[in-house]
Structure formats: structure tokens, C-alpha cells
Amino acid sequence: MIDPKIALVMARPRPEINADHDMPLLLRALSEAGADAISAEWDDPGVDWSEFDLAVIRSTWDYTWRKPEFLDWVDRCSRATRLANPPEVVRWSSDKSYLGTLAAAGVPVVRTRYLAPGDPADLPDDHEYVLKPVIGAGARYAARYRPEQHDEAHDQVARMHAEGLTAILQPYMSGIDATGERALVFVRGQFLHAIRKNAVLSPDVPFDQRKVAHPGLQPWSPTAADLAVAERALATVPGSSDLLYARVDLVDNADGTPLVMELELVEPNLFLAAHPGSMSTVVQAITTAAAAAAAQRGTRRHAEDDRAVHERR
């Protein structure tokens, strides 16, 4: 029996793209488990995605400023092979307007207002706030402002609107300075592990300055309340039963209760380097999904061969 062939999908390396420290670890673990796995760049025109039984999006961390091109690739790739996460989930979660969907479903989320191009940028006068793009990752184009910094904030909104981006306006959750931001990772719908990190946005750091995405990262044990909110959020995702992986990022409200800051369902860092004991679970989930996809492809090929033989008769 031929081992299923797996592609771990990444961005083309360049200075503005963070290094994927989990990629070599995951490739080695898959190889040691007997899997036929390689890394492949999503925008490499030389890759024939139909050669793979499963393509797993891992670190396509440039998609936020190349979204139309990336979603075109998602469509092409998903027609050629099985894609994880599924294309419907990737499309749904690639735009943070899903926070409004979660809130409407009763999931506790950070209060969010959207400022589309042409909308007036009415900014708070009585509390710190955060501006960031509705399509973004790694704190790109994100900044924290005090009420007296409206001029700088308006400049950021104008810049995003000029680039066709909708801005997100949220209160700065000061609890993050005490309890940090938590990221809860799930595989096949089951909680795997969590990390805690310090606040990413510091005062007076310009929105277009590069930030450290995961400062002070450390393994973390989530509370029962954290788990409950994360599971509730994932249950709201269309097609959640088909998720190979998921990450839910939480912060604390003023009363100490957890709120969803965002979902990471496209290309989340899974923090495997911080939790090496989780590697076997991730490898098993990937290889099982690849084997199932390979079996389905084989069944489909046999059906096509049988149909061709019948037609020749």
C-alpha cells in the first residue's frame, strides 16, 4: 500500500514573513511516522496539487495582503485535492467580520465596530482603543491609541481605507496587561493545548511598524471558563465538524470573564515547539485525514475506470 502524499502549505520565504518554526518539527515527525510529507509554497506555479492526497495549510502568512490571489488558490487546490481546513471555512474565517456572527449567536466577544471605506471614523473619547484591518494577522496594521491620539488614529484609518481595507475598532482590553492573551489549540474538535503571551500592542508604536507576534510566550493551562467560551465559539463556525485544526484567542473582560478576540482557522501557529508532547496527536490527525482522502480518491478512480470500461462495451 502506497503511503498518502501530504503537502504542508507555506508562504514563500522573504524578510517580511515570520519563520515557521513548527514546520521542520512537523515534517520530521511525519517522516518518522512513515508519512510521505513535504512543504510546498502556495503560490508556486510549479506545484501540481493533484499529486497530493491532502494539502494542509500551515503558514501561508502573506495571505492577508494577497487575499484575492490566495482565495483563488484555495479554490484551485480544493478542486485538485483535499484541503485542510476546508475551503468554505477558510473563506468564512479570512475576514474578521465573523466576530459579528459570533456575537449575534451569543458568543462573548470583544466589542467590535467596523469602519468600511467611506464610513465616518468616529473614535472613542473616554478610553483606549485598538484599530486593525478586518483582514489581518500578526498585528499587521494594528495599533493601540489613547483618546488624545485621534490625529494618529485617523491617519491609520485613512491609510487602510485608501488600500480598500475595512478597519476594526475595539476597546483596548486592559486585562491583557495582567492576564495576557491566551491561545487555545484544538485538533479534530478536541482541545490539545494552550499558550499565554503578553500584550502585542504597546503604546505609541506606529501601526505600520512590525511587531513581535507572540511576546513572552509560555505554555498555559486554560480555565474551565476559557474552554467553555472557546468550544462555544467553535460550535458556531459553519462546517466546524470538518475542522482539522483550530485556534481560539481569548482575553479577559474587565470582570475577569473570557472574551473571544479572534478565531484562527486559516493558518494558525499551533505552538508545537512549546508543546512537543502534542506532536503525536497532530501527526495522527494529519495522517488519518490523508489516508481517508487517499481512500476516497482511490474509490473515485476505480468508479471512473469501471465507467470507462462500461462505456467501451
PDB file of C-alpha atoms in Angstrom:
ATOM      1  CA  MET A   1       0.000   0.000   0.000  1.00  0.00           C
ATOM      2  CA  ILE A   2       1.371   3.412  -1.012  1.00  0.00           C
ATOM      3  CA  ASP A   3       1.554   5.963   1.791  1.00  0.00           C
ATOM      4  CA  PRO A   4      -0.687   9.008   1.263  1.00  0.00           C
ATOM      5  CA  LYS A   5       1.188  12.045  -0.006  1.00  0.00           C
ATOM      6  CA  ILE A   6       0.848  15.183   2.109  1.00  0.00           C
ATOM      7  CA  ALA A   7       1.714  18.821   1.389  1.00  0.00           C
ATOM      8  CA  LEU A   8       2.261  21.214   4.281  1.00  0.00           C
ATOM      9  CA  VAL A   9       1.493  24.564   2.683  1.00  0.00           C
ATOM     10  CA  MET A  10       3.541  27.647   3.498  1.00  0.00           C
ATOM     11  CA  ALA A  11       4.394  31.117   2.193  1.00  0.00           C
ATOM     12  CA  ARG A  12       7.395  31.850   0.058  1.00  0.00           C
ATOM     13  CA  PRO A  13      10.186  32.866   2.488  1.00  0.00           C
ATOM     14  CA  ARG A  14      11.050  36.558   2.447  1.00  0.00           C
ATOM     15  CA  PRO A  15      12.082  39.153   5.053  1.00  0.00           C
ATOM     16  CA  GLU A  16       8.574  40.362   5.910  1.00  0.00           C
ATOM     17  CA  ILE A  17       7.338  36.804   6.595  1.00  0.00           C
ATOM     18  CA  ASN A  18       7.977  35.269  10.011  1.00  0.00           C
ATOM     19  CA  ALA A  19       9.788  31.946  10.070  1.00  0.00           C
ATOM     20  CA  ASP A  20       7.594  28.887  10.644  1.00  0.00           C
ATOM     21  CA  HIS A  21       9.460  27.206  13.498  1.00  0.00           C
ATOM     22  CA  ASP A  22       6.949  24.360  13.656  1.00  0.00           C
ATOM     23  CA  MET A  23       7.409  23.344  10.012  1.00  0.00           C
ATOM     24  CA  PRO A  24      10.715  21.412  10.334  1.00  0.00           C
ATOM     25  CA  LEU A  25       9.492  19.766  13.534  1.00  0.00           C
ATOM     26  CA  LEU A  26       6.234  18.664  11.922  1.00  0.00           C
ATOM     27  CA  LEU A  27       7.922  17.436   8.741  1.00  0.00           C
ATOM     28  CA  ARG A  28      10.378  15.379  10.786  1.00  0.00           C
ATOM     29  CA  ALA A  29       7.615  13.909  12.949  1.00  0.00           C
ATOM     30  CA  LEU A  30       5.532  12.988   9.910  1.00  0.00           C
ATOM     31  CA  SER A  31       8.541  11.371   8.278  1.00  0.00           C
ATOM     32  CA  GLU A  32       9.310   9.387  11.433  1.00  0.00           C
ATOM     33  CA  ALA A  33       5.683   8.222  11.410  1.00  0.00           C
ATOM     34  CA  GLY A  34       6.179   6.871   7.891  1.00  0.00           C
ATOM     35  CA  ALA A  35       4.250   9.610   6.081  1.00  0.00           C
ATOM     36  CA  ASP A  36       5.215  10.969   2.676  1.00  0.00           C
ATOM     37  CA  ALA A  37       5.120  14.688   3.501  1.00  0.00           C
ATOM     38  CA  ILE A  38       6.808  17.746   2.027  1.00  0.00           C
ATOM     39  CA  SER A  39       6.465  21.519   2.391  1.00  0.00           C
ATOM     40  CA  ALA A  40       5.139  23.462  -0.608  1.00  0.00           C
ATOM     41  CA  GLU A  41       4.650  27.176  -1.260  1.00  0.00           C
ATOM     42  CA  TRP A  42       1.040  28.046  -2.043  1.00  0.00           C
ATOM     43  CA  ASP A  43       1.937  30.440  -4.865  1.00  0.00           C
ATOM     44  CA  ASP A  44       4.493  28.174  -6.563  1.00  0.00           C
ATOM     45  CA  PRO A  45       3.157  27.667 -10.118  1.00  0.00           C
ATOM     46  CA  GLY A  46       5.268  24.541 -10.465  1.00  0.00           C
ATOM     47  CA  VAL A  47       3.349  22.590  -7.819  1.00  0.00           C
ATOM     48  CA  ASP A  48       0.771  20.102  -9.084  1.00  0.00           C
ATOM     49  CA  TRP A  49      -1.620  19.891  -6.150  1.00  0.00           C
ATOM     50  CA  SER A  50      -3.390  16.883  -7.644  1.00  0.00           C
ATOM     51  CA  GLU A  51      -0.293  14.848  -6.806  1.00  0.00           C
ATOM     52  CA  PHE A  52      -1.149  15.134  -3.109  1.00  0.00           C
ATOM     53  CA  ASP A  53      -3.854  13.310  -1.220  1.00  0.00           C
ATOM     54  CA  LEU A  54      -4.020  16.099   1.361  1.00  0.00           C
ATOM     55  CA  ALA A  55      -2.846  19.713   1.440  1.00  0.00           C
ATOM     56  CA  VAL A  56      -2.639  21.175   4.954  1.00  0.00           C
ATOM     57  CA  ILE A  57      -2.467  24.956   5.163  1.00  0.00           C
ATOM     58  CA  ARG A  58       0.190  25.738   7.739  1.00  0.00           C
ATOM     59  CA  SER A  59       2.000  29.063   7.374  1.00  0.00           C
ATOM     60  CA  THR A  60       0.605  30.993   4.408  1.00  0.00           C
ATOM     61  CA  TRP A  61       1.259  34.129   6.425  1.00  0.00           C
ATOM     62  CA  ASP A  62       1.190  36.523   3.468  1.00  0.00           C
ATOM     63  CA  TYR A  63      -2.417  35.780   2.535  1.00  0.00           C
ATOM     64  CA  THR A  64      -3.793  38.802   4.395  1.00  0.00           C
ATOM     65  CA  TRP A  65      -2.343  41.240   1.875  1.00  0.00           C
ATOM     66  CA  ARG A  66      -2.892  38.892  -1.079  1.00  0.00           C
ATOM     67  CA  LYS A  67      -6.357  37.640  -0.200  1.00  0.00           C
ATOM     68  CA  PRO A  68      -7.957  37.519  -3.699  1.00  0.00           C
ATOM     69  CA  GLU A  69      -4.957  35.640  -5.068  1.00  0.00           C
ATOM     70  CA  PHE A  70      -4.902  33.324  -2.074  1.00  0.00           C
ATOM     71  CA  LEU A  71      -8.607  32.506  -2.268  1.00  0.00           C
ATOM     72  CA  ASP A  72      -8.217  31.754  -5.985  1.00  0.00           C
ATOM     73  CA  TRP A  73      -5.520  29.271  -4.997  1.00  0.00           C
ATOM     74  CA  VAL A  74      -7.799  27.810  -2.298  1.00  0.00           C
ATOM     75  CA  ASP A  75     -10.429  27.131  -4.957  1.00  0.00           C
ATOM     76  CA  ARG A  76      -7.933  25.559  -7.382  1.00  0.00           C
ATOM     77  CA  CYS A  77      -6.253  23.468  -4.727  1.00  0.00           C
ATOM     78  CA  SER A  78      -9.514  22.186  -3.245  1.00  0.00           C
ATOM     79  CA  ARG A  79     -10.641  21.066  -6.704  1.00  0.00           C
ATOM     80  CA  ALA A  80      -7.390  19.152  -7.163  1.00  0.00           C
ATOM     81  CA  THR A  81      -7.120  17.522  -3.728  1.00  0.00           C
ATOM     82  CA  ARG A  82      -8.449  17.521  -0.174  1.00  0.00           C
ATOM     83  CA  LEU A  83      -7.661  20.818   1.570  1.00  0.00           C
ATOM     84  CA  ALA A  84      -7.466  21.351   5.328  1.00  0.00           C
ATOM     85  CA  ASN A  85      -9.030  23.356   6.625  1.00  0.00           C
ATOM     86  CA  PRO A  86     -11.896  23.119   4.086  1.00  0.00           C
ATOM     87  CA  PRO A  87     -12.240  25.976   1.582  1.00  0.00           C
ATOM     88  CA  GLU A  88     -15.620  27.056   2.979  1.00  0.00           C
ATOM     89  CA  VAL A  89     -14.094  27.533   6.437  1.00  0.00           C
ATOM     90  CA  VAL A  90     -11.061  29.338   5.008  1.00  0.00           C
ATOM     91  CA  ARG A  91     -13.279  31.814   3.183  1.00  0.00           C
ATOM     92  CA  TRP A  92     -15.552  32.370   6.197  1.00  0.00           C
ATOM     93  CA  SER A  93     -12.722  32.971   8.654  1.00  0.00           C
ATOM     94  CA  SER A  94     -10.401  35.008   6.415  1.00  0.00           C
ATOM     95  CA  ASP A  95     -12.407  38.152   7.229  1.00  0.00           C
ATOM     96  CA  LYS A  96     -12.919  39.165  10.860  1.00  0.00           C
ATOM     97  CA  SER A  97     -16.500  40.192  10.196  1.00  0.00           C
ATOM     98  CA  TYR A  98     -17.171  36.715  11.598  1.00  0.00           C
ATOM     99  CA  LEU A  99     -16.893  38.364  15.036  1.00  0.00           C
ATOM    100  CA  GLY A 100     -20.281  39.896  14.359  1.00  0.00           C
ATOM    101  CA  THR A 101     -21.644  36.440  13.554  1.00  0.00           C
ATOM    102  CA  LEU A 102     -20.276  35.062  16.818  1.00  0.00           C
ATOM    103  CA  ALA A 103     -21.710  37.957  18.810  1.00  0.00           C
ATOM    104  CA  ALA A 104     -25.128  37.516  17.178  1.00  0.00           C
ATOM    105  CA  ALA A 105     -25.023  33.846  18.230  1.00  0.00           C
ATOM    106  CA  GLY A 106     -24.420  34.849  21.840  1.00  0.00           C
ATOM    107  CA  VAL A 107     -20.695  34.076  21.972  1.00  0.00           C
ATOM    108  CA  PRO A 108     -18.879  36.554  24.254  1.00  0.00           C
ATOM    109  CA  VAL A 109     -16.518  38.505  22.003  1.00  0.00           C
ATOM    110  CA  VAL A 110     -14.535  41.716  22.282  1.00  0.00           C
ATOM    111  CA  ARG A 111     -16.894  44.567  21.367  1.00  0.00           C
ATOM    112  CA  THR A 112     -16.236  45.330  17.700  1.00  0.00           C
ATOM    113  CA  ARG A 113     -17.241  48.073  15.291  1.00  0.00           C
ATOM    114  CA  TYR A 114     -16.429  48.049  11.570  1.00  0.00           C
ATOM    115  CA  LEU A 115     -15.355  51.149   9.645  1.00  0.00           C
ATOM    116  CA  ALA A 116     -15.631  50.461   5.919  1.00  0.00           C
ATOM    117  CA  PRO A 117     -14.166  52.831   3.321  1.00  0.00           C
ATOM    118  CA  GLY A 118     -16.449  55.851   3.225  1.00  0.00           C
ATOM    119  CA  ASP A 119     -17.695  55.403   6.798  1.00  0.00           C
ATOM    120  CA  PRO A 120     -17.029  58.236   9.269  1.00  0.00           C
ATOM    121  CA  ALA A 121     -14.242  57.371  11.696  1.00  0.00           C
ATOM    122  CA  ASP A 122     -15.953  58.226  14.983  1.00  0.00           C
ATOM    123  CA  LEU A 123     -13.358  57.360  17.621  1.00  0.00           C
ATOM    124  CA  PRO A 124     -13.719  56.990  21.415  1.00  0.00           C
ATOM    125  CA  ASP A 125     -13.060  59.971  23.666  1.00  0.00           C
ATOM    126  CA  ASP A 126     -13.050  58.166  27.001  1.00  0.00           C
ATOM    127  CA  HIS A 127     -10.941  55.007  26.718  1.00  0.00           C
ATOM    128  CA  GLU A 128      -8.001  53.410  24.946  1.00  0.00           C
ATOM    129  CA  TYR A 129      -8.839  51.576  21.756  1.00  0.00           C
ATOM    130  CA  VAL A 130      -7.341  49.412  19.023  1.00  0.00           C
ATOM    131  CA  LEU A 131      -7.538  49.788  15.269  1.00  0.00           C
ATOM    132  CA  LYS A 132      -6.688  46.955  12.906  1.00  0.00           C
ATOM    133  CA  PRO A 133      -7.791  45.693   9.492  1.00  0.00           C
ATOM    134  CA  VAL A 134     -10.655  43.258   9.095  1.00  0.00           C
ATOM    135  CA  ILE A 135      -8.251  41.109   7.061  1.00  0.00           C
ATOM    136  CA  GLY A 136      -5.051  40.809   9.021  1.00  0.00           C
ATOM    137  CA  ALA A 137      -2.696  38.637  11.014  1.00  0.00           C
ATOM    138  CA  GLY A 138       0.405  39.018  13.143  1.00  0.00           C
ATOM    139  CA  ALA A 139      -0.664  42.516  14.305  1.00  0.00           C
ATOM    140  CA  ARG A 140      -0.050  43.896  10.798  1.00  0.00           C
ATOM    141  CA  TYR A 141      -1.573  47.382  10.547  1.00  0.00           C
ATOM    142  CA  ALA A 142      -2.703  47.178  14.180  1.00  0.00           C
ATOM    143  CA  ALA A 143      -2.150  49.880  16.787  1.00  0.00           C
ATOM    144  CA  ARG A 144      -3.275  50.983  20.228  1.00  0.00           C
ATOM    145  CA  TYR A 145      -4.404  54.557  20.885  1.00  0.00           C
ATOM    146  CA  ARG A 146      -5.239  56.857  23.790  1.00  0.00           C
ATOM    147  CA  PRO A 147      -8.235  59.208  23.391  1.00  0.00           C
ATOM    148  CA  GLU A 148      -5.978  62.203  22.739  1.00  0.00           C
ATOM    149  CA  GLN A 149      -4.323  60.434  19.771  1.00  0.00           C
ATOM    150  CA  HIS A 150      -7.197  60.883  17.334  1.00  0.00           C
ATOM    151  CA  ASP A 151      -4.995  62.511  14.688  1.00  0.00           C
ATOM    152  CA  GLU A 152      -2.695  59.467  14.511  1.00  0.00           C
ATOM    153  CA  ALA A 153      -5.680  57.119  14.571  1.00  0.00           C
ATOM    154  CA  HIS A 154      -7.429  58.999  11.759  1.00  0.00           C
ATOM    155  CA  ASP A 155      -4.230  58.728   9.697  1.00  0.00           C
ATOM    156  CA  GLN A 156      -4.288  54.968  10.150  1.00  0.00           C
ATOM    157  CA  VAL A 157      -7.948  54.692   9.162  1.00  0.00           C
ATOM    158  CA  ALA A 158      -7.299  56.850   6.101  1.00  0.00           C
ATOM    159  CA  ARG A 159      -4.366  54.648   5.100  1.00  0.00           C
ATOM    160  CA  MET A 160      -6.410  51.466   5.435  1.00  0.00           C
ATOM    161  CA  HIS A 161      -9.372  52.943   3.568  1.00  0.00           C
ATOM    162  CA  ALA A 162      -7.056  54.108   0.767  1.00  0.00           C
ATOM    163  CA  GLU A 163      -5.965  50.482   0.399  1.00  0.00           C
ATOM    164  CA  GLY A 164      -9.574  49.310   0.320  1.00  0.00           C
ATOM    165  CA  LEU A 165      -9.442  47.818   3.818  1.00  0.00           C
ATOM    166  CA  THR A 166     -12.242  47.899   6.360  1.00  0.00           C
ATOM    167  CA  ALA A 167     -10.997  48.883   9.813  1.00  0.00           C
ATOM    168  CA  ILE A 168     -11.943  47.187  13.062  1.00  0.00           C
ATOM    169  CA  LEU A 169     -12.400  49.402  16.121  1.00  0.00           C
ATOM    170  CA  GLN A 170     -12.246  47.685  19.517  1.00  0.00           C
ATOM    171  CA  PRO A 171     -11.679  48.875  23.085  1.00  0.00           C
ATOM    172  CA  TYR A 172      -8.214  48.103  24.375  1.00  0.00           C
ATOM    173  CA  MET A 173      -8.759  45.221  26.787  1.00  0.00           C
ATOM    174  CA  SER A 174      -6.563  46.314  29.694  1.00  0.00           C
ATOM    175  CA  GLY A 175      -6.929  42.907  31.315  1.00  0.00           C
ATOM    176  CA  ILE A 176      -4.405  41.649  28.798  1.00  0.00           C
ATOM    177  CA  ASP A 177      -1.718  43.569  30.700  1.00  0.00           C
ATOM    178  CA  ALA A 178      -2.402  41.391  33.761  1.00  0.00           C
ATOM    179  CA  THR A 179      -3.602  38.028  32.447  1.00  0.00           C
ATOM    180  CA  GLY A 180      -2.237  38.128  28.911  1.00  0.00           C
ATOM    181  CA  GLU A 181      -3.754  36.756  25.742  1.00  0.00           C
ATOM    182  CA  ARG A 182      -4.454  33.015  25.651  1.00  0.00           C
ATOM    183  CA  ALA A 183      -4.487  30.845  22.562  1.00  0.00           C
ATOM    184  CA  LEU A 184      -6.322  27.515  22.811  1.00  0.00           C
ATOM    185  CA  VAL A 185      -5.486  24.968  20.115  1.00  0.00           C
ATOM    186  CA  PHE A 186      -7.913  22.259  19.019  1.00  0.00           C
ATOM    187  CA  VAL A 187      -7.351  19.270  16.729  1.00  0.00           C
ATOM    188  CA  ARG A 188     -10.322  17.393  15.287  1.00  0.00           C
ATOM    189  CA  GLY A 189     -12.564  19.309  17.663  1.00  0.00           C
ATOM    190  CA  GLN A 190     -10.693  18.241  20.785  1.00  0.00           C
ATOM    191  CA  PHE A 191      -8.692  20.611  22.981  1.00  0.00           C
ATOM    192  CA  LEU A 192      -4.977  19.984  22.503  1.00  0.00           C
ATOM    193  CA  HIS A 193      -3.017  22.624  24.442  1.00  0.00           C
ATOM    194  CA  ALA A 194      -2.802  26.348  25.161  1.00  0.00           C
ATOM    195  CA  ILE A 195      -0.265  29.132  25.418  1.00  0.00           C
ATOM    196  CA  ARG A 196      -0.269  32.517  27.073  1.00  0.00           C
ATOM    197  CA  LYS A 197       1.504  35.566  25.691  1.00  0.00           C
ATOM    198  CA  ASN A 198       1.956  39.176  26.695  1.00  0.00           C
ATOM    199  CA  ALA A 199       0.248  42.123  25.040  1.00  0.00           C
ATOM    200  CA  VAL A 200       1.351  42.530  21.413  1.00  0.00           C
ATOM    201  CA  LEU A 201       0.419  46.199  21.095  1.00  0.00           C
ATOM    202  CA  SER A 202       2.433  48.694  23.111  1.00  0.00           C
ATOM    203  CA  PRO A 203       1.558  52.395  23.452  1.00  0.00           C
ATOM    204  CA  ASP A 204       2.885  54.781  20.800  1.00  0.00           C
ATOM    205  CA  VAL A 205       4.044  52.047  18.391  1.00  0.00           C
ATOM    206  CA  PRO A 206       3.019  53.072  14.841  1.00  0.00           C
ATOM    207  CA  PHE A 207       0.539  50.853  13.074  1.00  0.00           C
ATOM    208  CA  ASP A 208       2.904  50.218  10.159  1.00  0.00           C
ATOM    209  CA  GLN A 209       5.809  49.164  12.370  1.00  0.00           C
ATOM    210  CA  ARG A 210       6.460  45.442  12.549  1.00  0.00           C
ATOM    211  CA  LYS A 211       5.527  43.853  15.896  1.00  0.00           C
ATOM    212  CA  VAL A 212       6.595  40.743  17.764  1.00  0.00           C
ATOM    213  CA  ALA A 213       3.599  38.462  17.221  1.00  0.00           C
ATOM    214  CA  HIS A 214       3.992  36.291  20.325  1.00  0.00           C
ATOM    215  CA  PRO A 215       5.889  38.139  23.088  1.00  0.00           C
ATOM    216  CA  GLY A 216       6.530  36.262  26.329  1.00  0.00           C
ATOM    217  CA  LEU A 217       5.029  33.050  25.001  1.00  0.00           C
ATOM    218  CA  GLN A 218       4.692  30.226  27.533  1.00  0.00           C
ATOM    219  CA  PRO A 219       2.636  27.018  27.902  1.00  0.00           C
ATOM    220  CA  TRP A 220      -0.627  27.589  29.727  1.00  0.00           C
ATOM    221  CA  SER A 221      -3.438  25.633  31.351  1.00  0.00           C
ATOM    222  CA  PRO A 222      -6.797  27.192  30.441  1.00  0.00           C
ATOM    223  CA  THR A 223      -9.576  27.638  32.951  1.00  0.00           C
ATOM    224  CA  ALA A 224     -12.912  25.881  32.615  1.00  0.00           C
ATOM    225  CA  ALA A 225     -14.386  29.233  31.560  1.00  0.00           C
ATOM    226  CA  ASP A 226     -11.739  29.624  28.833  1.00  0.00           C
ATOM    227  CA  LEU A 227     -12.532  26.166  27.463  1.00  0.00           C
ATOM    228  CA  ALA A 228     -16.269  26.744  27.579  1.00  0.00           C
ATOM    229  CA  VAL A 229     -16.060  30.009  25.618  1.00  0.00           C
ATOM    230  CA  ALA A 230     -13.640  28.529  23.074  1.00  0.00           C
ATOM    231  CA  GLU A 231     -15.841  25.482  22.493  1.00  0.00           C
ATOM    232  CA  ARG A 232     -18.918  27.672  22.181  1.00  0.00           C
ATOM    233  CA  ALA A 233     -17.189  29.814  19.566  1.00  0.00           C
ATOM    234  CA  LEU A 234     -16.073  26.811  17.511  1.00  0.00           C
ATOM    235  CA  ALA A 235     -19.563  25.307  17.630  1.00  0.00           C
ATOM    236  CA  THR A 236     -20.791  28.451  15.854  1.00  0.00           C
ATOM    237  CA  VAL A 237     -18.392  28.036  12.907  1.00  0.00           C
ATOM    238  CA  PRO A 238     -20.136  26.762   9.743  1.00  0.00           C
ATOM    239  CA  GLY A 239     -18.667  23.349   8.963  1.00  0.00           C
ATOM    240  CA  SER A 240     -16.944  23.089  12.352  1.00  0.00           C
ATOM    241  CA  SER A 241     -17.171  19.283  12.268  1.00  0.00           C
ATOM    242  CA  ASP A 242     -14.744  19.272   9.314  1.00  0.00           C
ATOM    243  CA  LEU A 243     -12.008  21.300  11.022  1.00  0.00           C
ATOM    244  CA  LEU A 244      -8.631  19.585  11.180  1.00  0.00           C
ATOM    245  CA  TYR A 245      -7.235  22.304  13.447  1.00  0.00           C
ATOM    246  CA  ALA A 246      -8.469  25.451  15.124  1.00  0.00           C
ATOM    247  CA  ARG A 247      -7.192  28.122  17.474  1.00  0.00           C
ATOM    248  CA  VAL A 248      -9.273  30.414  19.657  1.00  0.00           C
ATOM    249  CA  ASP A 249      -7.594  33.541  21.038  1.00  0.00           C
ATOM    250  CA  LEU A 250      -9.047  34.905  24.280  1.00  0.00           C
ATOM    251  CA  VAL A 251      -8.602  37.942  26.521  1.00  0.00           C
ATOM    252  CA  ASP A 252     -10.246  38.875  29.803  1.00  0.00           C
ATOM    253  CA  ASN A 253     -13.084  41.339  30.159  1.00  0.00           C
ATOM    254  CA  ALA A 254     -12.997  43.911  32.984  1.00  0.00           C
ATOM    255  CA  ASP A 255     -14.859  41.453  35.209  1.00  0.00           C
ATOM    256  CA  GLY A 256     -12.347  38.674  34.520  1.00  0.00           C
ATOM    257  CA  THR A 257     -14.558  36.647  32.177  1.00  0.00           C
ATOM    258  CA  PRO A 258     -13.010  35.470  28.896  1.00  0.00           C
ATOM    259  CA  LEU A 259     -13.883  37.037  25.566  1.00  0.00           C
ATOM    260  CA  VAL A 260     -13.021  35.825  22.075  1.00  0.00           C
ATOM    261  CA  MET A 261     -10.535  38.163  20.441  1.00  0.00           C
ATOM    262  CA  GLU A 262     -10.407  36.172  17.214  1.00  0.00           C
ATOM    263  CA  LEU A 263     -10.537  32.720  15.685  1.00  0.00           C
ATOM    264  CA  GLU A 264      -7.561  31.323  13.796  1.00  0.00           C
ATOM    265  CA  LEU A 265      -8.873  28.773  11.290  1.00  0.00           C
ATOM    266  CA  VAL A 266      -6.810  29.524   8.169  1.00  0.00           C
ATOM    267  CA  GLU A 267      -3.102  29.265   9.024  1.00  0.00           C
ATOM    268  CA  PRO A 268      -2.674  29.401  12.802  1.00  0.00           C
ATOM    269  CA  ASN A 269       0.597  28.936  14.579  1.00  0.00           C
ATOM    270  CA  LEU A 270      -0.082  25.777  16.596  1.00  0.00           C
ATOM    271  CA  PHE A 271       2.835  26.376  19.020  1.00  0.00           C
ATOM    272  CA  LEU A 272       4.127  22.820  18.687  1.00  0.00           C
ATOM    273  CA  ALA A 273       7.612  23.897  19.749  1.00  0.00           C
ATOM    274  CA  ALA A 274       6.159  24.990  23.090  1.00  0.00           C
ATOM    275  CA  HIS A 275       4.207  21.733  23.452  1.00  0.00           C
ATOM    276  CA  PRO A 276       6.348  18.919  21.977  1.00  0.00           C
ATOM    277  CA  GLY A 277       4.156  16.327  23.680  1.00  0.00           C
ATOM    278  CA  SER A 278       1.282  17.320  21.387  1.00  0.00           C
ATOM    279  CA  MET A 279       3.138  16.430  18.201  1.00  0.00           C
ATOM    280  CA  SER A 280       1.980  12.809  18.070  1.00  0.00           C
ATOM    281  CA  THR A 281      -1.687  13.878  18.235  1.00  0.00           C
ATOM    282  CA  VAL A 282      -1.222  16.352  15.378  1.00  0.00           C
ATOM    283  CA  VAL A 283       0.673  13.815  13.276  1.00  0.00           C
ATOM    284  CA  GLN A 284      -2.016  11.195  13.822  1.00  0.00           C
ATOM    285  CA  ALA A 285      -4.762  13.644  12.854  1.00  0.00           C
ATOM    286  CA  ILE A 286      -2.950  14.628   9.640  1.00  0.00           C
ATOM    287  CA  THR A 287      -2.073  11.074   8.598  1.00  0.00           C
ATOM    288  CA  THR A 288      -5.586   9.828   9.340  1.00  0.00           C
ATOM    289  CA  ALA A 289      -7.100  12.623   7.249  1.00  0.00           C
ATOM    290  CA  ALA A 290      -4.630  11.926   4.445  1.00  0.00           C
ATOM    291  CA  ALA A 291      -5.379   8.196   4.471  1.00  0.00           C
ATOM    292  CA  ALA A 292      -9.121   8.860   4.323  1.00  0.00           C
ATOM    293  CA  ALA A 293      -8.655  11.285   1.439  1.00  0.00           C
ATOM    294  CA  ALA A 294      -6.428   8.802  -0.402  1.00  0.00           C
ATOM    295  CA  ALA A 295      -9.016   6.046   0.026  1.00  0.00           C
ATOM    296  CA  GLN A 296     -11.736   8.317  -1.297  1.00  0.00           C
ATOM    297  CA  ARG A 297      -9.614   9.280  -4.298  1.00  0.00           C
ATOM    298  CA  GLY A 298      -8.916   5.609  -4.950  1.00  0.00           C
ATOM    299  CA  THR A 299     -12.615   4.737  -4.804  1.00  0.00           C
ATOM    300  CA  ARG A 300     -13.405   7.571  -7.194  1.00  0.00           C
ATOM    301  CA  ARG A 301     -10.688   6.443  -9.631  1.00  0.00           C
ATOM    302  CA  HIS A 302     -11.994   2.863  -9.575  1.00  0.00           C
ATOM    303  CA  ALA A 303     -15.516   4.118 -10.270  1.00  0.00           C
ATOM    304  CA  GLU A 304     -14.242   6.191 -13.194  1.00  0.00           C
ATOM    305  CA  ASP A 305     -12.308   3.205 -14.579  1.00  0.00           C
ATOM    306  CA  ASP A 306     -15.377   0.965 -14.292  1.00  0.00           C
ATOM    307  CA  ARG A 307     -17.498   3.587 -16.031  1.00  0.00           C
ATOM    308  CA  ALA A 308     -14.952   3.897 -18.843  1.00  0.00           C
ATOM    309  CA  VAL A 309     -14.891   0.106 -19.321  1.00  0.00           C
ATOM    310  CA  HIS A 310     -18.702   0.001 -19.385  1.00  0.00           C
ATOM    311  CA  GLU A 311     -18.828   2.807 -21.949  1.00  0.00           C
ATOM    312  CA  ARG A 312     -16.299   0.984 -24.218  1.00  0.00           C
ATOM    313  CA  ARG A 313     -18.570  -2.043 -24.170  1.00  0.00           C
TER     314      ARG A 313
END
